[in-house]
Amino acid sequence: MEPSKRRDFFAGALFLILGILTIVILIPSGVDSPGNVEISALSPEFWPRVIAFAVVFVALSLVAESYLLKTPEVDADEDAEADAIYKLDTLPGTLRTVILIFALFLFYFALTTLGVVASSIVLMLAMMLFFGERKWYYIVPISILLPILLYLFFLHVAGVPMPLGVFETLS
């Protein structure tokens, strides 16, 4: 196993152990929760459990990736060509920061009109393009599915409705 993959494997294993210990030991012993809470998102142990399960999922993904996936050999010409296509590094850091802040303000103001889901789809698409991702088969599904899945999670699991803006009448 390559050194970088070995490091990823051990980091994933460490976080997997920490996540499982958090779920099994830390949350039950350290979080006092009343027996009956109508809205599960208001339970004191709900969000720590969600975060701990997310840590376990990401750790499992990292372990699987480090163990199963091969590292492709990158040709020096292909690497230089890819760098020439998109150079975010040529923008000054201050300008990049201003662009990001401006995008977040647009997102904030679009929330009331377009709602959380549509605004998040547009922001994720724009940010992935801004940071150099050019594979549309990654950009489009992630930009669409992640906000929708998060909306469904908050609505059905956490019991917290999210504003849909102009799309409110469709639901």
Coordinates of N, CA, C and O in Angstrom, one line a residue:
M1 N 0.9 -1.2 0.0 CA 0.0 0.0 0.0 C 0.9 1.2 0.0 O 1.9 1.3 0.7
E2 N 0.5 2.2 -0.8 CA 1.3 3.4 -0.9 C 1.2 4.2 0.4 O 0.2 4.1 1.1
P3 N 2.3 5.0 0.7 CA 2.2 5.8 2.0 C 1.0 6.7 2.1 O 0.5 6.8 3.2
S4 N 0.6 7.4 1.0 CA -0.5 8.3 1.2 C -1.8 7.5 1.4 O -2.7 7.9 2.2
K5 N -1.9 6.3 0.8 CA -3.1 5.5 1.0 C -3.1 4.9 2.4 O -4.1 4.8 3.0
R6 N -1.9 4.5 2.9 CA -1.8 4.0 4.2 C -2.2 5.0 5.2 O -2.9 4.7 6.2
R7 N -1.8 6.3 5.0 CA -2.1 7.4 5.9 C -3.7 7.6 5.9 O -4.3 7.8 6.9
D8 N -4.3 7.5 4.7 CA -5.7 7.7 4.6 C -6.4 6.6 5.3 O -7.5 6.8 6.0
F9 N -5.9 5.3 5.1 CA -6.5 4.2 5.8 C -6.5 4.3 7.3 O -7.5 4.1 7.9
F10 N -5.4 4.7 7.8 CA -5.3 4.8 9.3 C -6.1 6.0 9.8 O -6.7 5.9 10.9
A11 N -6.2 7.1 9.1 CA -7.0 8.2 9.5 C -8.5 7.8 9.5 O -9.3 8.1 10.4
G12 N -8.9 7.1 8.4 CA -10.3 6.6 8.3 C -10.6 5.6 9.5 O -11.7 5.7 10.1
A13 N -9.7 4.7 9.7 CA -9.9 3.8 10.8 C -10.0 4.5 12.2 O -10.9 4.2 13.0
L14 N -9.2 5.5 12.4 CA -9.2 6.2 13.7 C -10.5 7.0 13.8 O -11.2 6.9 14.9
F15 N -11.0 7.6 12.8 CA -12.3 8.4 12.8 C -13.4 7.4 12.9 O -14.5 7.7 13.6
L16 N -13.3 6.2 12.3 CA -14.4 5.2 12.4 C -14.5 4.8 13.9 O -15.6 4.7 14.4
I17 N -13.4 4.5 14.5 CA -13.4 4.1 16.0 C -14.0 5.2 16.8 O -14.8 5.0 17.7
L18 N -13.5 6.5 16.6 CA -14.0 7.6 17.4 C -15.5 7.8 17.1 O -16.3 8.1 18.1
G19 N -16.0 7.7 15.9 CA -17.4 7.8 15.6 C -18.3 6.8 16.3 O -19.3 7.1 16.9
I20 N -17.8 5.5 16.3 CA -18.5 4.4 16.9 C -18.5 4.6 18.4 O -19.6 4.4 19.1
L21 N -17.4 5.0 19.0 CA -17.3 5.2 20.5 C -18.3 6.4 20.9 O -18.9 6.4 21.9
T22 N -18.4 7.4 20.0 CA -19.3 8.5 20.3 C -20.7 8.0 20.3 O -21.5 8.4 21.2
I23 N -21.1 7.2 19.3 CA -22.5 6.7 19.3 C -22.8 5.8 20.4 O -23.8 5.9 21.0
V24 N -21.9 4.9 20.7 CA -22.1 3.8 21.7 C -21.9 4.3 23.1 O -22.7 3.9 24.0
I25 N -20.9 5.1 23.4 CA -20.5 5.4 24.8 C -20.8 6.9 25.1 O -21.5 7.2 26.1
L26 N -20.2 7.8 24.3 CA -20.2 9.2 24.7 C -21.6 9.8 24.7 O -22.0 10.5 25.7
I27 N -22.4 9.6 23.7 CA -23.7 10.3 23.6 C -24.7 9.7 24.7 O -25.3 10.4 25.4
P28 N -24.8 8.3 24.8 CA -25.7 7.8 25.9 C -25.3 8.2 27.3 O -26.1 8.5 28.1
S29 N -24.0 8.3 27.6 CA -23.5 8.7 28.9 C -23.4 10.2 29.2 O -23.5 10.6 30.3
G30 N -23.3 11.0 28.1 CA -23.0 12.4 28.3 C -24.1 13.3 28.0 O -24.1 14.5 28.3
V31 N -25.2 12.8 27.3 CA -26.3 13.7 26.9 C -27.5 13.3 27.6 O -28.0 12.1 27.4
D32 N -28.1 14.2 28.4 CA -29.3 13.9 29.1 C -30.5 14.3 28.1 O -30.5 15.4 27.6
S33 N -31.4 13.3 27.9 CA -32.4 13.5 27.0 C -33.8 13.1 27.6 O -33.8 12.0 28.2
P34 N -34.8 13.9 27.5 CA -36.1 13.5 28.0 C -36.6 12.4 27.2 O -36.3 12.2 26.0
G35 N -37.5 11.6 27.7 CA -38.0 10.4 27.1 C -38.9 10.7 25.8 O -38.8 10.0 24.9
N36 N -39.7 11.7 25.9 CA -40.7 12.0 24.8 C -40.5 13.4 24.2 O -40.9 14.3 24.9
V37 N -39.9 13.5 23.0 CA -39.8 14.7 22.4 C -40.5 14.6 21.0 O -40.3 13.7 20.2
E38 N -41.5 15.5 20.8 CA -42.3 15.5 19.6 C -41.5 15.7 18.3 O -41.7 15.0 17.4
I39 N -40.7 16.7 18.3 CA -39.9 17.0 17.1 C -38.5 16.5 17.4 O -37.8 17.0 18.3
S40 N -38.1 15.5 16.6 CA -36.8 14.8 16.9 C -35.6 15.7 16.9 O -34.6 15.5 17.6
A41 N -35.7 16.7 16.0 CA -34.5 17.7 15.9 C -34.3 18.5 17.2 O -33.3 19.1 17.4
L42 N -35.3 18.5 18.1 CA -35.2 19.3 19.3 C -34.7 18.4 20.4 O -34.4 18.9 21.5
S43 N -34.5 17.1 20.2 CA -33.9 16.3 21.2 C -32.4 16.6 21.4 O -31.7 16.8 20.4
P44 N -31.9 16.7 22.6 CA -30.5 17.0 22.8 C -29.6 16.0 22.2 O -28.4 16.4 21.9
E45 N -30.0 14.8 22.0 CA -29.1 13.8 21.4 C -29.2 13.6 19.9 O -28.4 12.9 19.3
F46 N -30.1 14.3 19.3 CA -30.4 14.1 17.9 C -29.2 14.6 17.0 O -28.7 13.8 16.2
W47 N -28.8 15.8 17.2 CA -27.7 16.4 16.3 C -26.4 15.7 16.6 O -25.6 15.5 15.6
P48 N -26.0 15.5 17.9 CA -24.8 14.7 18.1 C -24.8 13.3 17.4 O -23.8 12.9 16.8
R49 N -25.9 12.7 17.4 CA -26.0 11.4 16.7 C -25.9 11.5 15.2 O -25.2 10.7 14.5
V50 N -26.5 12.5 14.6 CA -26.4 12.8 13.2 C -25.0 13.0 12.8 O -24.5 12.5 11.8
I51 N -24.3 13.9 13.6 CA -22.9 14.2 13.3 C -22.0 12.9 13.4 O -21.1 12.6 12.6
A52 N -22.3 12.2 14.5 CA -21.5 10.9 14.7 C -21.7 9.9 13.6 O -20.7 9.3 13.1
F53 N -22.9 9.8 13.1 CA -23.2 8.8 12.0 C -22.5 9.4 10.7 O -22.1 8.6 9.9
A54 N -22.5 10.7 10.5 CA -21.9 11.2 9.4 C -20.4 11.0 9.4 O -19.7 10.6 8.4
V55 N -19.8 11.1 10.6 CA -18.3 10.8 10.8 C -18.1 9.3 10.4 O -17.1 9.0 9.7
V56 N -18.9 8.4 10.9 CA -18.8 7.0 10.6 C -18.9 6.8 9.1 O -18.0 6.0 8.6
F57 N -19.8 7.4 8.5 CA -20.0 7.2 7.0 C -18.8 7.7 6.3 O -18.3 7.0 5.4
V58 N -18.3 8.9 6.6 CA -17.1 9.4 5.9 C -15.9 8.6 6.2 O -15.1 8.3 5.3
A59 N -15.8 8.1 7.4 CA -14.6 7.3 7.8 C -14.6 6.0 7.0 O -13.6 5.5 6.5
L60 N -15.8 5.4 6.9 CA -15.9 4.1 6.1 C -15.6 4.4 4.6 O -15.0 3.6 4.0
S61 N -16.1 5.5 4.1 CA -15.8 5.9 2.7 C -14.3 6.0 2.5 O -13.7 5.6 1.5
L62 N -13.6 6.7 3.5 CA -12.2 6.9 3.4 C -11.4 5.6 3.4 O -10.4 5.3 2.7
V63 N -11.8 4.7 4.3 CA -11.1 3.4 4.5 C -11.3 2.6 3.2 O -10.4 2.0 2.6
A64 N -12.6 2.6 2.7 CA -12.9 1.8 1.4 C -12.1 2.4 0.3 O -11.5 1.7 -0.6
E65 N -12.0 3.7 0.2 CA -11.3 4.4 -0.9 C -9.8 4.1 -0.9 O -9.2 3.8 -1.9
S66 N -9.3 4.2 0.3 CA -7.8 3.9 0.4 C -7.5 2.5 0.2 O -6.4 2.2 -0.3
Y67 N -8.4 1.6 0.4 CA -8.1 0.1 0.3 C -8.5 -0.4 -1.1 O -7.7 -1.2 -1.6
L68 N -9.5 0.1 -1.7 CA -10.0 -0.4 -3.0 C -9.6 0.3 -4.2 O -9.4 -0.4 -5.3
L69 N -9.5 1.6 -4.2 CA -9.3 2.4 -5.4 C -7.8 2.4 -5.8 O -7.0 2.6 -4.9
K70 N -7.5 2.3 -7.1 CA -6.2 2.5 -7.5 C -5.9 3.9 -7.8 O -6.8 4.7 -8.2
T71 N -4.7 4.3 -7.6 CA -4.2 5.7 -7.9 C -3.8 5.7 -9.4 O -2.9 5.0 -9.8
P72 N -4.5 6.5 -10.2 CA -4.1 6.6 -11.6 C -2.8 7.3 -11.8 O -2.5 8.2 -11.1
E73 N -2.1 6.7 -12.8 CA -0.8 7.4 -13.2 C -1.2 8.6 -14.0 O -1.9 8.5 -15.0
V74 N -0.7 9.8 -13.6 CA -0.9 11.0 -14.3 C 0.3 11.3 -15.2 O 1.4 11.4 -14.7
D75 N 0.0 11.5 -16.5 CA 1.0 11.9 -17.4 C 1.3 13.4 -17.2 O 0.4 14.2 -17.0
A76 N 2.6 13.8 -17.3 CA 3.0 15.2 -17.0 C 2.3 16.1 -18.0 O 2.0 17.2 -17.7
D77 N 2.2 15.7 -19.3 CA 1.6 16.5 -20.3 C 0.1 16.7 -20.0 O -0.4 17.8 -20.2
E78 N -0.6 15.7 -19.6 CA -2.0 15.8 -19.3 C -2.2 16.7 -18.1 O -3.2 17.5 -18.0
D79 N -1.3 16.6 -17.1 CA -1.4 17.5 -15.9 C -1.2 18.9 -16.2 O -2.0 19.8 -15.8
A80 N -0.2 19.2 -17.0 CA 0.0 20.6 -17.5 C -1.1 21.1 -18.3 O -1.5 22.3 -18.2
E81 N -1.7 20.3 -19.1 CA -2.8 20.7 -20.0 C -4.1 21.0 -19.1 O -4.8 22.0 -19.3
A82 N -4.3 20.2 -18.1 CA -5.4 20.4 -17.2 C -5.2 21.7 -16.4 O -6.2 22.5 -16.2
D83 N -4.0 22.0 -16.0 CA -3.7 23.3 -15.3 C -3.9 24.5 -16.2 O -4.4 25.6 -15.8
A84 N -3.6 24.3 -17.5 CA -3.8 25.4 -18.4 C -5.2 25.8 -18.7 O -5.6 26.9 -19.0
I85 N -6.1 24.7 -18.6 CA -7.5 25.0 -18.9 C -8.2 25.9 -17.9 O -8.9 26.8 -18.2
Y86 N -7.8 25.7 -16.6 CA -8.5 26.5 -15.6 C -7.4 26.8 -14.5 O -6.9 26.0 -13.9
K87 N -7.2 28.1 -14.3 CA -6.2 28.6 -13.3 C -6.9 29.5 -12.4 O -6.9 30.7 -12.5
L88 N -7.4 29.0 -11.3 CA -8.0 29.8 -10.2 C -6.9 30.5 -9.5 O -7.1 31.6 -9.0
D89 N -5.7 29.9 -9.5 CA -4.6 30.5 -8.7 C -4.1 31.8 -9.3 O -3.4 32.6 -8.7
T90 N -4.5 32.1 -10.6 CA -4.1 33.4 -11.2 C -4.9 34.5 -10.6 O -4.4 35.7 -10.7
L91 N -6.0 34.3 -10.0 CA -6.8 35.3 -9.4 C -6.2 35.7 -8.1 O -5.8 34.8 -7.3
P92 N -6.1 37.0 -7.8 CA -5.5 37.3 -6.4 C -6.5 36.8 -5.3 O -7.7 36.7 -5.5
G93 N -5.9 36.4 -4.2 CA -6.6 35.9 -3.1 C -7.8 36.8 -2.6 O -8.9 36.4 -2.3
T94 N -7.5 38.1 -2.6 CA -8.5 39.1 -2.2 C -9.7 39.0 -3.1 O -10.9 39.1 -2.7
L95 N -9.4 39.0 -4.4 CA -10.5 38.9 -5.4 C -11.4 37.6 -5.3 O -12.6 37.7 -5.3
R96 N -10.7 36.5 -5.0 CA -11.4 35.3 -4.8 C -12.3 35.4 -3.6 O -13.5 34.9 -3.6
T97 N -11.8 36.0 -2.5 CA -12.6 36.1 -1.3 C -13.8 37.0 -1.5 O -14.9 36.7 -1.1
V98 N -13.6 38.1 -2.3 CA -14.7 39.0 -2.6 C -15.8 38.3 -3.4 O -17.0 38.5 -3.2
I99 N -15.3 37.6 -4.4 CA -16.3 36.8 -5.2 C -17.1 35.8 -4.4 O -18.3 35.7 -4.5
L100 N -16.4 35.1 -3.5 CA -17.1 34.2 -2.6 C -18.1 34.9 -1.7 O -19.2 34.4 -1.5
I101 N -17.7 36.0 -1.1 CA -18.6 36.7 -0.2 C -19.8 37.3 -1.0 O -21.0 37.2 -0.5
F102 N -19.6 37.8 -2.2 CA -20.6 38.3 -3.0 C -21.6 37.1 -3.4 O -22.8 37.3 -3.3
A103 N -21.1 35.9 -3.7 CA -21.9 34.8 -4.0 C -22.8 34.4 -2.8 O -23.9 34.0 -2.9
L104 N -22.2 34.4 -1.6 CA -22.9 34.1 -0.4 C -24.0 35.1 -0.1 O -25.1 34.8 0.4
F105 N -23.8 36.4 -0.4 CA -24.8 37.4 -0.2 C -25.9 37.2 -1.2 O -27.1 37.3 -0.9
L106 N -25.6 36.9 -2.4 CA -26.6 36.6 -3.4 C -27.5 35.4 -3.0 O -28.7 35.4 -3.1
F107 N -26.8 34.4 -2.4 CA -27.5 33.2 -1.9 C -28.4 33.6 -0.8 O -29.6 33.1 -0.8
Y108 N -28.0 34.4 0.1 CA -28.8 34.9 1.2 C -30.1 35.6 0.7 O -31.2 35.3 1.2
F109 N -29.9 36.4 -0.2 CA -31.1 37.2 -0.7 C -32.0 36.3 -1.6 O -33.2 36.6 -1.7
A110 N -31.4 35.3 -2.3 CA -32.2 34.4 -3.1 C -33.0 33.4 -2.3 O -34.0 32.9 -2.8
L111 N -32.6 33.2 -1.0 CA -33.4 32.3 -0.2 C -34.9 32.6 -0.1 O -35.7 31.7 -0.1
T112 N -35.2 33.9 0.1 CA -36.6 34.3 0.3 C -37.4 34.1 -1.0 O -38.6 33.8 -1.0
T113 N -36.7 34.3 -2.1 CA -37.4 34.2 -3.4 C -37.5 32.8 -4.0 O -38.5 32.3 -4.3
L114 N -36.3 32.2 -4.1 CA -36.2 30.9 -4.7 C -36.3 29.7 -3.7 O -36.6 28.6 -4.1
G115 N -36.1 30.0 -2.4 CA -36.2 29.0 -1.4 C -34.8 28.3 -1.2 O -33.9 28.6 -1.9
V116 N -34.7 27.5 -0.2 CA -33.5 26.9 0.2 C -33.0 25.9 -0.9 O -31.8 25.9 -1.3
V117 N -33.8 25.1 -1.4 CA -33.4 24.0 -2.3 C -32.9 24.6 -3.6 O -31.8 24.3 -4.1
A118 N -33.7 25.4 -4.3 CA -33.3 26.0 -5.6 C -32.0 26.9 -5.4 O -31.1 26.8 -6.3
S119 N -32.0 27.7 -4.4 CA -30.8 28.5 -4.2 C -29.6 27.7 -3.9 O -28.5 28.0 -4.4
S120 N -29.7 26.6 -3.2 CA -28.6 25.8 -2.9 C -28.1 25.1 -4.2 O -26.9 24.9 -4.4
I121 N -29.0 24.7 -5.0 CA -28.6 24.0 -6.3 C -27.8 25.0 -7.1 O -26.7 24.6 -7.6
V122 N -28.2 26.2 -7.2 CA -27.5 27.2 -8.0 C -26.1 27.5 -7.4 O -25.1 27.6 -8.1
L123 N -26.1 27.7 -6.1 CA -24.8 28.0 -5.4 C -23.8 26.9 -5.5 O -22.7 27.1 -5.8
M124 N -24.3 25.6 -5.3 CA -23.4 24.5 -5.4 C -22.8 24.4 -6.8 O -21.6 24.1 -7.0
L125 N -23.7 24.5 -7.8 CA -23.2 24.5 -9.2 C -22.2 25.5 -9.5 O -21.1 25.3 -10.0
A126 N -22.4 26.8 -9.0 CA -21.5 27.9 -9.3 C -20.2 27.7 -8.5 O -19.1 27.9 -9.1
M127 N -20.3 27.2 -7.3 CA -19.1 27.0 -6.5 C -18.2 25.9 -7.0 O -17.0 26.0 -7.1
M128 N -18.8 24.8 -7.5 CA -18.0 23.8 -8.1 C -17.3 24.2 -9.3 O -16.1 23.9 -9.6
L129 N -18.0 25.0 -10.2 CA -17.3 25.6 -11.3 C -16.3 26.6 -11.0 O -15.2 26.6 -11.6
F130 N -16.5 27.4 -10.0 CA -15.6 28.4 -9.5 C -14.3 27.8 -9.0 O -13.2 28.3 -9.3
F131 N -14.4 26.6 -8.3 CA -13.2 26.0 -7.8 C -12.6 25.0 -8.7 O -11.7 24.3 -8.3
G132 N -13.0 24.9 -10.0 CA -12.3 24.2 -11.0 C -12.8 22.9 -11.4 O -12.2 22.2 -12.2
E133 N -13.9 22.4 -10.8 CA -14.4 21.1 -11.3 C -15.1 21.3 -12.7 O -15.9 22.2 -12.9
R134 N -14.7 20.4 -13.6 CA -15.2 20.5 -14.9 C -16.0 19.3 -15.4 O -16.4 19.2 -16.5
K135 N -16.1 18.3 -14.5 CA -16.8 17.1 -14.9 C -18.3 17.2 -14.7 O -18.7 17.1 -13.5
W136 N -19.0 17.5 -15.7 CA -20.5 17.7 -15.6 C -21.2 16.5 -15.0 O -22.2 16.7 -14.3
Y137 N -20.7 15.3 -15.2 CA -21.4 14.2 -14.7 C -21.2 14.1 -13.1 O -21.9 13.3 -12.5
Y138 N -20.3 14.9 -12.5 CA -20.3 15.0 -11.1 C -21.0 16.3 -10.6 O -21.8 16.2 -9.6
I139 N -20.8 17.3 -11.3 CA -21.4 18.6 -10.9 C -22.9 18.6 -10.8 O -23.5 19.0 -9.8
V140 N -23.6 18.2 -11.9 CA -25.0 18.3 -12.0 C -25.7 17.4 -11.0 O -26.6 17.8 -10.2
P141 N -25.4 16.1 -10.9 CA -26.1 15.2 -9.9 C -25.9 15.7 -8.5 O -26.8 15.7 -7.7
I142 N -24.6 16.0 -8.2 CA -24.4 16.5 -6.8 C -25.1 17.8 -6.5 O -25.7 17.9 -5.4
S143 N -25.1 18.7 -7.4 CA -25.7 20.0 -7.2 C -27.2 19.9 -7.0 O -27.8 20.7 -6.3
I144 N -27.8 18.9 -7.7 CA -29.3 18.7 -7.6 C -29.7 17.8 -6.5 O -30.6 18.1 -5.7
L145 N -29.0 16.7 -6.4 CA -29.4 15.7 -5.4 C -29.1 16.0 -3.9 O -30.0 15.8 -3.1
L146 N -28.0 16.6 -3.7 CA -27.6 16.9 -2.3 C -28.6 17.9 -1.6 O -29.1 17.6 -0.5
P147 N -29.0 19.1 -2.3 CA -30.0 19.9 -1.6 C -31.3 19.3 -1.5 O -32.0 19.5 -0.4
I148 N -31.7 18.5 -2.4 CA -33.0 17.8 -2.3 C -33.0 16.8 -1.2 O -33.9 16.7 -0.4
L149 N -31.9 16.0 -1.1 CA -31.8 15.0 0.0 C -31.7 15.7 1.4 O -32.4 15.2 2.4
L150 N -31.0 16.8 1.5 CA -31.0 17.6 2.7 C -32.4 18.1 3.1 O -32.8 18.1 4.2
Y151 N -33.1 18.6 2.1 CA -34.4 19.1 2.3 C -35.3 18.0 2.9 O -36.0 18.2 3.8
L152 N -35.3 16.8 2.2 CA -36.1 15.7 2.7 C -35.7 15.2 4.1 O -36.5 14.9 4.9
F153 N -34.4 15.3 4.4 CA -33.9 14.9 5.7 C -34.5 15.9 6.7 O -35.0 15.4 7.7
F154 N -34.4 17.2 6.5 CA -34.9 18.1 7.5 C -36.4 18.0 7.6 O -36.9 18.2 8.7
L155 N -37.1 17.8 6.5 CA -38.5 17.8 6.6 C -39.1 16.5 7.2 O -39.9 16.6 8.1
H156 N -38.5 15.3 6.8 CA -39.1 14.1 7.3 C -38.4 13.5 8.5 O -39.1 12.8 9.3
V157 N -37.1 13.6 8.6 CA -36.4 13.0 9.7 C -36.3 14.0 10.9 O -36.7 13.7 12.0
A158 N -35.9 15.2 10.6 CA -35.7 16.2 11.7 C -37.0 16.9 12.0 O -37.2 17.5 13.1
G159 N -38.0 16.9 11.1 CA -39.3 17.5 11.4 C -39.2 19.1 11.3 O -40.0 19.7 12.0
V160 N -38.2 19.6 10.5 CA -38.1 21.0 10.4 C -38.4 21.5 9.0 O -37.6 21.1 8.1
P161 N -39.5 22.2 8.8 CA -39.7 22.6 7.4 C -38.8 23.7 7.0 O -38.3 24.5 7.8
M162 N -38.5 23.7 5.7 CA -37.5 24.7 5.1 C -38.3 25.5 4.1 O -39.1 24.9 3.4
P163 N -38.0 26.8 4.0 CA -38.7 27.6 3.0 C -38.4 27.2 1.5 O -37.2 26.9 1.2
L164 N -39.4 27.1 0.7 CA -39.3 26.8 -0.7 C -39.4 28.0 -1.6 O -39.3 27.8 -2.8
G165 N -39.7 29.1 -1.1 CA -39.8 30.3 -1.9 C -41.0 30.2 -2.9 O -42.1 29.8 -2.5
V166 N -40.7 30.5 -4.2 CA -41.8 30.5 -5.2 C -42.3 29.1 -5.4 O -43.3 28.9 -6.0
F167 N -41.5 28.1 -5.0 CA -41.9 26.7 -5.2 C -42.8 26.2 -4.1 O -43.2 25.0 -4.1
E168 N -43.2 27.1 -3.2 CA -44.0 26.7 -2.0 C -45.4 26.1 -2.5 O -45.9 25.2 -1.9
T169 N -45.9 26.7 -3.5 CA -47.2 26.2 -4.0 C -47.2 24.9 -4.7 O -48.2 24.2 -4.8
L170 N -46.0 24.4 -5.1 CA -45.9 23.1 -5.7 C -46.0 21.9 -4.7 O -46.3 20.8 -5.1
S171 N -45.7 22.2 -3.5 CA -45.7 21.1 -2.5 C -47.0 20.8 -1.9 O -47.9 21.5 -1.9

